[in-house]
Amino acid sequence: MARKMLIDGEPAAALEEEVTDFDFDLFVIGAGSGGVRASRFSANFGAKVGICELPYHPISSETIGGVGGTCVIRGCVPKKILVYGASFGGDLEDARNYGWELSEKIDFNWKKLLQKKTDEINRLNGIYKRLLSNAGVKLFEGEGKVVGPHEVEVTQLDGTKLSYSAKHILIATGGRAHLPDIPGKELGITSDEALSLEELPKRVVILGGGYIAVEFASIWQGMGSTVNLVFRKELPLRGFDDEMRAVVARNLEGRGINLHPRTNLTQLIKTEDGIKAVTDHGEELMADVVLFATGRVPNTKRLNLEAVGVELDSNGAIKVNEYSRTNIPSIWAVGDVTDRMNLTPVALMEGTCFAKTVFGAQESKPDYSNIPYAVFSIPPLSVVGLSEEQAIEQANGDVLVFTSTFNPMKNTISGRQEKTVMKLVVDAETDKVLGASMCGPDAPEIMQGIAVALKCGATKAQFDSTVGIHPSSAEEFVTMRSVTRTVAAAKPRTSL
């Protein structure tokens, strides 16, 4: 049976012929979230699918990876496990005012948690392999590269090279941590190593102001480490709503994390007392571990893409159209390797749309509007839709801002001085809710539901007509009646 691809509702003539001359209908390089999803769904549509992935290890390199990819093995999942572990530190403090008689000294066993984390990602690695097998996808362990528009080469662990032809090739190799080019950078680590340290560091310096930096600052502080967070801007989390960034910064400081805004590291020096991190202000911060959380870059170096003619951008990301197709008609790419919106659920969406378009005869483009996401700091920040700054920039008229700042019920007894902040951004003319933000306990769980409302185009009046769940923090989203401020549409001015 001929498999046809739809683009703009029309079958692509070049792809109509019988698929008889290829080893596979689809060969995928990279078995992370996007690659596995695309492989499974394509196989379910009847395609013959092969996929290759580097051998498994918690710490990645150019020759080490693992089925499940960054998120499962050295990203979201193990990170969230450590966040859970770190959160118990504050919960135990709070428990005393709830009547729990706890000894003053409570020990934390890092190695026990580390082993539990490793056991879980080993389990998930096995599950992902079974998902591929159950879908009929052929898995190859080794390093894949593209050697032609319809040909891939897999180098196995013993060095043997295998060549396969494929009607379509999908690149889903993700990204990896970027290291700053400073003297002594070899003394620092990335998030890969941070998730697998043999010993819990007592003193940590983190360079970066993004979500990875903020999350690890919360993790290590919650486990008892002294943490210095160094970042170049006035506030962490550049690109998020400025008001919410300030809330996160205040919470980090309130938990005991030392913030160093408008600061960079110039060098690392090994000493008898640990690592000396020197800042551009002349400060010297001593650490047992220095974490570089300075961004990630697409994994395209060893794929031979440029030799085949696949276009890359200046950062090494694969250029694709709205259907995830490269300039070579038979080669496609999804996930972080394209550097569009680098989130696991987005890679899943892109993989699904690819399979539907190419093998399901269902023209499907990823929709990047109103995608919710979270920063798993302690407490977490979660958002969906536009920030206040984005709304002001994009709106045609006035923007209404509703905010609520309150002490969560749990804190009224525990005595913890940490406010929850919620925010809605509304188009004054249409009453449509453009964006929502929350920083406080359970923010990601609450925001997932709010995302459904925004995806459906909910208005502020519809929020107001919704009955809240009492007592809960979530009910604040449907009880914010008074406008905090009205902002006329204009270009935002911020240097934060």
Short mmCIF file of C-alpha atoms in Angstrom, two decimals:
data_model
loop_
_atom_site.label_atom_id
_atom_site.label_comp_id
_atom_site.label_asym_id
_atom_site.label_seq_id
_atom_site.Cartn_x
_atom_site.Cartn_y
_atom_site.Cartn_z
CA MET A 1 0.00 0.00 0.00
CA ALA A 2 1.34 3.43 -0.89
CA ARG A 3 1.83 5.76 2.04
CA LYS A 4 1.08 9.38 1.16
CA MET A 5 2.05 12.51 3.00
CA LEU A 6 -0.28 15.48 3.10
CA ILE A 7 1.06 19.02 2.94
CA ASP A 8 -1.53 21.81 2.83
CA GLY A 9 -4.14 19.15 2.11
CA GLU A 10 -2.46 17.80 -1.00
CA PRO A 11 -0.46 14.56 -1.32
CA ALA A 12 3.21 15.13 -2.07
CA ALA A 13 3.73 13.62 -5.51
CA ALA A 14 7.33 12.65 -4.87
CA LEU A 15 6.22 10.42 -2.00
CA GLU A 16 3.34 8.58 -3.66
CA GLU A 17 5.22 5.64 -5.08
CA GLU A 18 5.14 2.22 -3.52
CA VAL A 19 7.56 1.86 -0.63
CA THR A 20 9.42 -1.19 -1.85
CA ASP A 21 13.05 -0.15 -2.24
CA PHE A 22 13.90 0.76 1.35
CA ASP A 23 14.86 -1.21 4.44
CA PHE A 24 12.56 0.97 6.53
CA ASP A 25 9.71 3.38 5.93
CA LEU A 26 11.15 5.45 8.77
CA PHE A 27 14.48 5.45 10.53
CA VAL A 28 14.81 7.60 13.66
CA ILE A 29 18.09 8.76 15.15
CA GLY A 30 17.55 9.42 18.84
CA ALA A 31 15.26 7.51 21.22
CA GLY A 32 14.27 10.30 23.60
CA SER A 33 10.73 11.49 24.18
CA GLY A 34 10.15 12.86 20.66
CA GLY A 35 11.87 10.02 18.82
CA VAL A 36 10.10 7.28 20.74
CA ARG A 37 6.71 8.94 20.29
CA ALA A 38 7.21 9.43 16.55
CA SER A 39 8.46 5.85 16.15
CA ARG A 40 5.59 4.23 18.02
CA PHE A 41 2.85 6.28 16.39
CA SER A 42 4.34 5.78 12.91
CA ALA A 43 4.50 2.02 13.52
CA ASN A 44 0.87 2.09 14.68
CA PHE A 45 -0.01 3.66 11.31
CA GLY A 46 1.58 0.65 9.62
CA ALA A 47 5.09 1.95 8.94
CA LYS A 48 8.16 -0.26 9.22
CA VAL A 49 10.31 1.66 11.71
CA GLY A 50 13.90 1.45 12.92
CA ILE A 51 15.43 3.60 15.65
CA CYS A 52 18.94 3.92 17.05
CA GLU A 53 20.19 5.26 20.36
CA LEU A 54 23.53 5.50 22.12
CA PRO A 55 24.26 3.04 24.96
CA TYR A 56 22.69 3.90 28.31
CA HIS A 57 24.39 5.76 31.15
CA PRO A 58 23.05 8.42 33.56
CA ILE A 59 25.77 10.88 32.49
CA SER A 60 25.70 11.60 28.77
CA SER A 61 28.53 12.28 26.35
CA GLU A 62 28.97 12.27 22.59
CA THR A 63 28.99 8.46 22.70
CA ILE A 64 26.69 7.78 25.68
CA GLY A 65 22.93 8.30 25.87
CA GLY A 66 20.16 5.82 26.52
CA VAL A 67 16.59 5.03 25.48
CA GLY A 68 14.32 7.55 27.16
CA GLY A 69 16.59 10.49 26.45
CA THR A 70 17.43 13.51 28.55
CA CYS A 71 14.07 13.90 30.28
CA VAL A 72 13.85 10.35 31.59
CA ILE A 73 17.51 9.66 32.31
CA ARG A 74 19.18 12.96 33.20
CA GLY A 75 16.52 15.63 33.15
CA CYS A 76 12.93 16.17 34.23
CA VAL A 77 12.31 12.84 35.96
CA PRO A 78 15.44 12.50 38.15
CA LYS A 79 15.34 16.26 38.80
CA LYS A 80 11.75 16.03 40.08
CA ILE A 81 12.70 13.10 42.32
CA LEU A 82 15.44 15.25 43.89
CA VAL A 83 13.00 18.16 44.25
CA TYR A 84 10.65 15.87 46.16
CA GLY A 85 13.54 14.77 48.36
CA ALA A 86 14.64 18.34 49.05
CA SER A 87 11.09 19.48 49.82
CA PHE A 88 10.91 17.24 52.85
CA GLY A 89 13.50 19.45 54.57
CA GLY A 90 11.11 22.39 54.72
CA ASP A 91 8.12 20.14 55.39
CA LEU A 92 9.84 18.68 58.45
CA GLU A 93 10.50 22.18 59.74
CA ASP A 94 6.86 23.10 59.23
CA ALA A 95 5.65 19.88 60.87
CA ARG A 96 6.76 20.99 64.34
CA ASN A 97 4.01 23.61 64.59
CA TYR A 98 1.52 20.96 63.51
CA GLY A 99 2.29 18.94 66.62
CA TRP A 100 5.00 16.63 65.32
CA GLU A 101 7.71 16.27 67.96
CA LEU A 102 10.91 15.88 65.96
CA SER A 103 14.47 15.82 67.21
CA GLU A 104 16.53 18.92 66.46
CA LYS A 105 18.96 16.94 64.29
CA ILE A 106 17.44 15.08 61.37
CA ASP A 107 19.85 13.22 59.13
CA PHE A 108 19.60 13.14 55.36
CA ASN A 109 21.05 10.17 53.47
CA TRP A 110 22.00 11.44 49.99
CA LYS A 111 23.30 8.07 48.80
CA LYS A 112 20.01 6.37 49.62
CA LEU A 113 18.04 8.89 47.57
CA LEU A 114 20.60 8.67 44.77
CA GLN A 115 20.19 4.91 44.59
CA LYS A 116 16.40 5.18 44.58
CA LYS A 117 16.64 7.74 41.77
CA THR A 118 18.94 5.48 39.75
CA ASP A 119 16.64 2.50 40.29
CA GLU A 120 13.71 4.51 38.95
CA ILE A 121 15.44 5.73 35.79
CA ASN A 122 16.70 2.18 35.15
CA ARG A 123 13.08 1.02 35.39
CA LEU A 124 11.90 3.75 33.01
CA ASN A 125 14.69 2.98 30.55
CA GLY A 126 13.39 -0.59 30.41
CA ILE A 127 9.80 0.58 29.98
CA TYR A 128 10.72 2.77 27.01
CA LYS A 129 12.50 -0.16 25.37
CA ARG A 130 9.39 -2.32 25.85
CA LEU A 131 7.18 0.42 24.41
CA LEU A 132 9.27 0.35 21.22
CA SER A 133 9.32 -3.44 21.08
CA ASN A 134 5.57 -3.74 21.64
CA ALA A 135 4.95 -1.29 18.80
CA GLY A 136 7.11 -3.38 16.47
CA VAL A 137 9.90 -0.81 16.24
CA LYS A 138 13.39 -2.26 15.63
CA LEU A 139 15.89 -0.80 18.12
CA PHE A 140 19.60 -0.52 17.32
CA GLU A 141 22.12 0.39 20.02
CA GLY A 142 24.85 2.56 18.60
CA GLU A 143 25.65 5.94 17.13
CA GLY A 144 23.63 6.96 14.11
CA LYS A 145 24.44 9.43 11.38
CA VAL A 146 22.97 10.44 8.07
CA VAL A 147 24.99 9.50 4.99
CA GLY A 148 22.43 10.34 2.32
CA PRO A 149 18.87 11.62 1.87
CA HIS A 150 17.61 8.07 2.37
CA GLU A 151 20.52 6.36 4.11
CA VAL A 152 21.72 6.12 7.71
CA GLU A 153 24.77 4.48 9.23
CA VAL A 154 24.81 2.97 12.72
CA THR A 155 28.12 2.35 14.47
CA GLN A 156 27.62 -0.45 16.99
CA LEU A 157 29.42 -0.77 20.31
CA ASP A 158 32.07 -3.06 18.80
CA GLY A 159 32.76 -0.57 16.00
CA THR A 160 30.83 -2.48 13.35
CA LYS A 161 29.05 -0.17 10.92
CA LEU A 162 25.57 -1.00 9.64
CA SER A 163 23.90 0.85 6.77
CA TYR A 164 20.14 1.10 6.24
CA SER A 165 17.97 2.82 3.69
CA ALA A 166 14.78 4.59 4.71
CA LYS A 167 12.00 6.41 2.92
CA HIS A 168 12.04 8.99 5.70
CA ILE A 169 14.70 9.88 8.27
CA LEU A 170 13.80 11.62 11.52
CA ILE A 171 16.41 13.35 13.68
CA ALA A 172 15.48 13.48 17.38
CA THR A 173 18.84 13.72 19.13
CA GLY A 174 17.94 16.48 21.60
CA GLY A 175 20.52 18.77 23.14
CA ARG A 176 23.30 18.86 25.70
CA ALA A 177 24.62 21.25 28.31
CA HIS A 178 26.77 24.16 27.18
CA LEU A 179 29.92 25.09 29.13
CA PRO A 180 31.13 28.69 29.39
CA ASP A 181 34.59 29.35 28.01
CA ILE A 182 36.41 30.47 31.17
CA PRO A 183 39.73 29.40 32.71
CA GLY A 184 39.24 26.35 34.91
CA LYS A 185 35.95 25.32 33.30
CA GLU A 186 37.03 21.68 33.56
CA LEU A 187 36.54 22.00 37.34
CA GLY A 188 32.82 22.65 36.88
CA ILE A 189 29.99 20.20 36.22
CA THR A 190 26.71 20.24 34.30
CA SER A 191 23.24 19.07 35.32
CA ASP A 192 24.15 15.57 34.07
CA GLU A 193 26.79 15.13 36.76
CA ALA A 194 24.77 17.06 39.35
CA LEU A 195 22.11 14.34 39.26
CA SER A 196 24.65 11.62 39.99
CA LEU A 197 27.15 13.09 42.49
CA GLU A 198 28.56 10.46 44.81
CA GLU A 199 28.64 12.89 47.74
CA LEU A 200 26.26 15.70 48.64
CA PRO A 201 28.25 18.95 48.40
CA LYS A 202 28.29 21.22 51.45
CA ARG A 203 29.06 24.34 49.42
CA VAL A 204 27.74 25.00 45.92
CA VAL A 205 28.21 27.78 43.40
CA ILE A 206 25.76 27.79 40.49
CA LEU A 207 26.33 29.90 37.38
CA GLY A 208 23.12 30.66 35.52
CA GLY A 209 19.70 32.19 36.01
CA GLY A 210 17.49 29.81 34.05
CA TYR A 211 15.17 27.10 35.30
CA ILE A 212 17.94 24.50 35.71
CA ALA A 213 20.00 26.86 37.88
CA VAL A 214 17.03 27.84 40.02
CA GLU A 215 15.86 24.26 40.46
CA PHE A 216 19.26 22.94 41.55
CA ALA A 217 19.66 25.89 43.92
CA SER A 218 16.42 24.82 45.58
CA ILE A 219 17.40 21.15 45.60
CA TRP A 220 20.77 21.64 47.25
CA GLN A 221 19.54 24.25 49.72
CA GLY A 222 16.70 21.95 50.73
CA MET A 223 19.22 19.21 51.43
CA GLY A 224 21.31 21.45 53.66
CA SER A 225 23.99 22.80 51.31
CA THR A 226 25.16 26.41 51.26
CA VAL A 227 24.22 27.76 47.83
CA ASN A 228 25.48 30.79 45.92
CA LEU A 229 23.49 31.52 42.74
CA VAL A 230 25.35 33.73 40.25
CA PHE A 231 23.51 35.21 37.26
CA ARG A 232 23.98 38.09 34.83
CA LYS A 233 20.59 39.81 34.99
CA GLU A 234 18.93 41.68 37.84
CA LEU A 235 16.51 38.79 38.34
CA PRO A 236 16.63 35.06 37.54
CA LEU A 237 14.43 33.39 34.90
CA ARG A 238 14.83 35.81 32.00
CA GLY A 239 11.88 35.53 29.63
CA PHE A 240 9.33 34.86 32.35
CA ASP A 241 6.91 37.45 33.71
CA ASP A 242 8.99 40.09 35.51
CA GLU A 243 6.67 40.26 38.52
CA MET A 244 6.83 36.49 38.98
CA ARG A 245 10.61 36.52 38.57
CA ALA A 246 10.81 38.88 41.52
CA VAL A 247 8.60 36.54 43.55
CA VAL A 248 10.90 33.58 42.79
CA ALA A 249 13.98 35.61 43.72
CA ARG A 250 12.38 36.64 47.01
CA ASN A 251 11.49 33.03 47.81
CA LEU A 252 15.00 31.79 46.99
CA GLU A 253 16.50 34.36 49.35
CA GLY A 254 13.88 33.58 51.97
CA ARG A 255 14.94 29.94 51.90
CA GLY A 256 18.57 30.94 52.50
CA ILE A 257 20.05 30.93 48.98
CA ASN A 258 22.64 33.64 48.37
CA LEU A 259 21.82 35.55 45.16
CA HIS A 260 24.49 37.36 43.13
CA PRO A 261 22.64 39.34 40.42
CA ARG A 262 24.45 41.19 37.62
CA THR A 263 27.42 38.92 38.20
CA ASN A 264 29.42 36.45 36.14
CA LEU A 265 32.24 34.01 36.86
CA THR A 266 35.61 34.76 35.31
CA GLN A 267 37.59 31.70 36.39
CA LEU A 268 37.69 28.61 38.59
CA ILE A 269 40.77 27.75 40.63
CA LYS A 270 41.45 24.46 42.40
CA THR A 271 42.67 24.93 45.99
CA GLU A 272 43.24 22.73 49.04
CA ASP A 273 39.93 23.98 50.43
CA GLY A 274 37.92 23.24 47.30
CA ILE A 275 37.16 25.24 44.17
CA LYS A 276 37.55 29.01 44.21
CA ALA A 277 35.02 30.68 41.92
CA VAL A 278 36.10 34.22 41.04
CA THR A 279 33.43 36.71 39.94
CA ASP A 280 33.75 39.73 37.67
CA HIS A 281 33.30 41.89 40.79
CA GLY A 282 36.38 40.37 42.39
CA GLU A 283 34.49 38.18 44.84
CA GLU A 284 35.89 34.76 45.68
CA LEU A 285 33.30 32.09 46.40
CA MET A 286 34.51 28.77 47.80
CA ALA A 287 32.71 25.63 46.72
CA ASP A 288 32.87 21.86 46.71
CA VAL A 289 30.90 21.86 43.44
CA VAL A 290 30.47 24.51 40.74
CA LEU A 291 27.48 23.89 38.47
CA PHE A 292 27.33 25.45 35.02
CA ALA A 293 23.67 25.94 34.11
CA THR A 294 24.42 28.21 31.18
CA GLY A 295 22.12 26.88 28.50
CA ARG A 296 21.96 23.91 26.17
CA VAL A 297 22.93 23.37 22.53
CA PRO A 298 21.44 21.05 19.89
CA ASN A 299 23.05 17.63 19.42
CA THR A 300 23.97 17.87 15.73
CA LYS A 301 27.78 17.79 15.62
CA ARG A 302 28.30 14.14 14.76
CA LEU A 303 25.28 13.56 12.53
CA ASN A 304 26.97 14.46 9.21
CA LEU A 305 24.01 16.69 8.37
CA GLU A 306 25.86 19.47 6.59
CA ALA A 307 27.57 16.95 4.28
CA VAL A 308 24.13 15.76 3.25
CA GLY A 309 22.92 19.34 2.78
CA VAL A 310 20.61 19.73 5.80
CA GLU A 311 20.47 23.38 6.82
CA LEU A 312 21.42 24.34 10.39
CA ASP A 313 21.12 27.68 12.13
CA SER A 314 24.01 29.55 13.77
CA ASN A 315 23.50 27.60 17.00
CA GLY A 316 23.65 24.22 15.25
CA ALA A 317 19.89 23.62 15.41
CA ILE A 318 18.19 21.91 12.49
CA LYS A 319 16.03 24.28 10.47
CA VAL A 320 12.55 22.88 9.84
CA ASN A 321 9.25 24.10 8.46
CA GLU A 322 5.94 24.08 10.32
CA TYR A 323 5.63 20.34 9.70
CA SER A 324 9.11 19.59 11.15
CA ARG A 325 10.52 18.94 7.68
CA THR A 326 14.04 20.05 6.74
CA ASN A 327 15.14 21.45 3.38
CA ILE A 328 15.87 17.84 2.34
CA PRO A 329 12.34 16.43 1.69
CA SER A 330 13.05 12.99 3.16
CA ILE A 331 14.68 14.27 6.37
CA TRP A 332 12.71 15.58 9.34
CA ALA A 333 13.52 16.70 12.90
CA VAL A 334 11.62 17.10 16.18
CA GLY A 335 12.42 18.11 19.75
CA ASP A 336 15.28 20.11 21.21
CA VAL A 337 17.52 19.46 18.21
CA THR A 338 15.37 22.01 16.36
CA ASP A 339 15.56 24.55 19.21
CA ARG A 340 11.94 25.64 18.88
CA MET A 341 10.31 25.23 22.30
CA ASN A 342 12.51 22.92 24.31
CA LEU A 343 10.09 21.03 26.52
CA THR A 344 9.42 17.29 26.70
CA PRO A 345 5.65 17.56 26.09
CA VAL A 346 6.38 19.76 23.07
CA ALA A 347 8.69 17.09 21.63
CA LEU A 348 5.87 14.58 22.16
CA MET A 349 3.46 16.87 20.31
CA GLU A 350 5.91 17.35 17.45
CA GLY A 351 6.51 13.60 17.21
CA THR A 352 2.78 12.93 17.15
CA CYS A 353 2.16 15.53 14.44
CA PHE A 354 5.01 14.11 12.36
CA ALA A 355 3.57 10.58 12.47
CA LYS A 356 0.07 11.78 11.61
CA THR A 357 1.31 13.90 8.71
CA VAL A 358 3.69 11.40 7.14
CA PHE A 359 2.03 8.06 7.84
CA GLY A 360 -1.48 8.81 9.08
CA ALA A 361 -2.71 10.92 6.14
CA GLN A 362 -3.67 13.59 8.68
CA GLU A 363 -2.05 16.94 7.99
CA SER A 364 -0.91 18.08 11.46
CA LYS A 365 1.11 21.09 12.55
CA PRO A 366 2.32 21.55 16.13
CA ASP A 367 0.44 24.31 17.96
CA TYR A 368 2.75 26.30 20.23
CA SER A 369 0.08 28.57 21.70
CA ASN A 370 -0.87 28.37 25.37
CA ILE A 371 1.67 25.69 26.29
CA PRO A 372 1.98 25.46 30.09
CA TYR A 373 5.31 24.91 31.77
CA ALA A 374 6.86 25.01 35.21
CA VAL A 375 10.02 25.80 37.11
CA PHE A 376 10.34 23.26 39.90
CA SER A 377 11.92 25.61 42.38
CA ILE A 378 10.78 25.32 46.00
CA PRO A 379 8.03 26.53 45.90
CA PRO A 380 7.44 26.11 42.15
CA LEU A 381 6.49 28.63 39.48
CA SER A 382 4.11 27.67 36.69
CA VAL A 383 2.75 29.69 33.76
CA VAL A 384 0.63 29.43 30.65
CA GLY A 385 0.00 31.94 27.89
CA LEU A 386 1.45 35.43 27.79
CA SER A 387 3.43 37.22 30.47
CA GLU A 388 2.37 40.77 31.29
CA GLU A 389 5.23 42.11 29.19
CA GLN A 390 4.30 39.94 26.20
CA ALA A 391 0.64 40.88 26.50
CA ILE A 392 1.45 44.59 26.53
CA GLU A 393 3.65 44.17 23.47
CA GLN A 394 1.13 42.10 21.50
CA ALA A 395 -2.22 43.54 22.54
CA ASN A 396 -4.06 46.06 20.40
CA GLY A 397 -5.63 47.77 23.38
CA ASP A 398 -5.46 47.97 27.16
CA VAL A 399 -4.36 45.03 29.27
CA LEU A 400 -5.97 44.27 32.62
CA VAL A 401 -3.80 42.67 35.29
CA PHE A 402 -5.34 40.79 38.22
CA THR A 403 -3.12 39.60 41.06
CA SER A 404 -3.58 37.86 44.37
CA THR A 405 -0.91 37.61 47.05
CA PHE A 406 -1.71 35.59 50.14
CA ASN A 407 -0.34 33.37 52.85
CA PRO A 408 -1.23 29.73 52.06
CA MET A 409 -3.37 28.13 54.73
CA LYS A 410 -0.62 25.66 55.59
CA ASN A 411 1.75 28.53 56.41
CA THR A 412 -0.64 30.15 58.87
CA ILE A 413 0.05 27.30 61.28
CA SER A 414 3.63 26.43 60.35
CA GLY A 415 4.67 30.07 60.58
CA ARG A 416 6.56 29.99 57.29
CA GLN A 417 6.77 33.50 55.84
CA GLU A 418 6.34 32.70 52.15
CA LYS A 419 3.54 34.21 50.10
CA THR A 420 1.80 32.57 47.17
CA VAL A 421 1.29 34.88 44.19
CA MET A 422 -1.23 34.36 41.38
CA LYS A 423 -1.76 36.47 38.29
CA LEU A 424 -4.13 36.74 35.35
CA VAL A 425 -3.49 38.92 32.29
CA VAL A 426 -6.65 39.87 30.39
CA ASP A 427 -7.41 41.65 27.11
CA ALA A 428 -9.60 44.59 28.17
CA GLU A 429 -11.53 44.73 24.91
CA THR A 430 -12.39 41.05 24.47
CA ASP A 431 -12.22 39.95 28.15
CA LYS A 432 -10.12 36.98 26.98
CA VAL A 433 -7.60 35.64 29.49
CA LEU A 434 -4.22 35.94 27.77
CA GLY A 435 -1.97 34.48 30.45
CA ALA A 436 -1.85 33.00 33.93
CA SER A 437 1.01 32.62 36.40
CA MET A 438 1.38 31.17 39.87
CA CYS A 439 4.26 30.83 42.29
CA GLY A 440 3.44 28.70 45.29
CA PRO A 441 2.84 25.10 46.43
CA ASP A 442 1.22 22.86 43.79
CA ALA A 443 1.45 25.55 41.10
CA PRO A 444 2.15 23.08 38.22
CA GLU A 445 -0.78 20.84 39.21
CA ILE A 446 -3.13 23.84 39.27
CA MET A 447 -1.77 25.40 36.07
CA GLN A 448 -2.43 22.28 33.99
CA GLY A 449 -6.16 22.85 34.51
CA ILE A 450 -5.89 26.56 33.81
CA ALA A 451 -4.12 25.69 30.53
CA VAL A 452 -7.20 23.82 29.34
CA ALA A 453 -9.30 26.94 29.97
CA LEU A 454 -6.90 29.17 28.02
CA LYS A 455 -6.73 26.64 25.18
CA CYS A 456 -10.52 26.91 24.97
CA GLY A 457 -10.33 30.72 24.83
CA ALA A 458 -11.83 31.35 28.26
CA THR A 459 -12.81 34.87 29.27
CA LYS A 460 -12.35 36.52 32.64
CA ALA A 461 -16.14 36.44 33.06
CA GLN A 462 -16.07 32.67 32.67
CA PHE A 463 -13.34 32.41 35.29
CA ASP A 464 -15.46 34.59 37.60
CA SER A 465 -18.57 32.45 37.05
CA THR A 466 -16.71 29.27 38.02
CA VAL A 467 -17.32 28.01 41.55
CA GLY A 468 -14.10 27.54 43.52
CA ILE A 469 -12.98 24.59 45.61
CA HIS A 470 -12.76 25.69 49.25
CA PRO A 471 -10.46 25.84 51.07
CA SER A 472 -7.77 25.72 48.39
CA SER A 473 -5.21 27.97 46.79
CA ALA A 474 -6.64 27.15 43.36
CA GLU A 475 -9.91 28.94 44.11
CA GLU A 476 -8.07 32.27 44.02
CA PHE A 477 -7.98 32.00 40.23
CA VAL A 478 -11.79 32.27 40.13
CA THR A 479 -12.19 34.91 42.85
CA MET A 480 -9.90 37.71 41.61
CA ARG A 481 -12.60 40.31 41.04
CA SER A 482 -10.68 43.59 41.33
CA VAL A 483 -8.29 44.87 38.68
CA THR A 484 -4.82 45.38 40.14
CA ARG A 485 -3.78 47.67 37.29
CA THR A 486 -4.68 48.63 33.75
CA VAL A 487 -1.80 48.97 31.30
CA ALA A 488 -2.08 50.71 27.96
CA ALA A 489 -0.63 48.72 25.06
CA ALA A 490 2.97 49.77 24.49
CA LYS A 491 6.41 48.25 24.05
CA PRO A 492 7.72 47.11 27.45
CA ARG A 493 10.84 48.71 28.79
CA THR A 494 12.84 46.41 31.00
CA SER A 495 16.50 45.87 31.66
CA LEU A 496 15.95 43.17 34.26
#
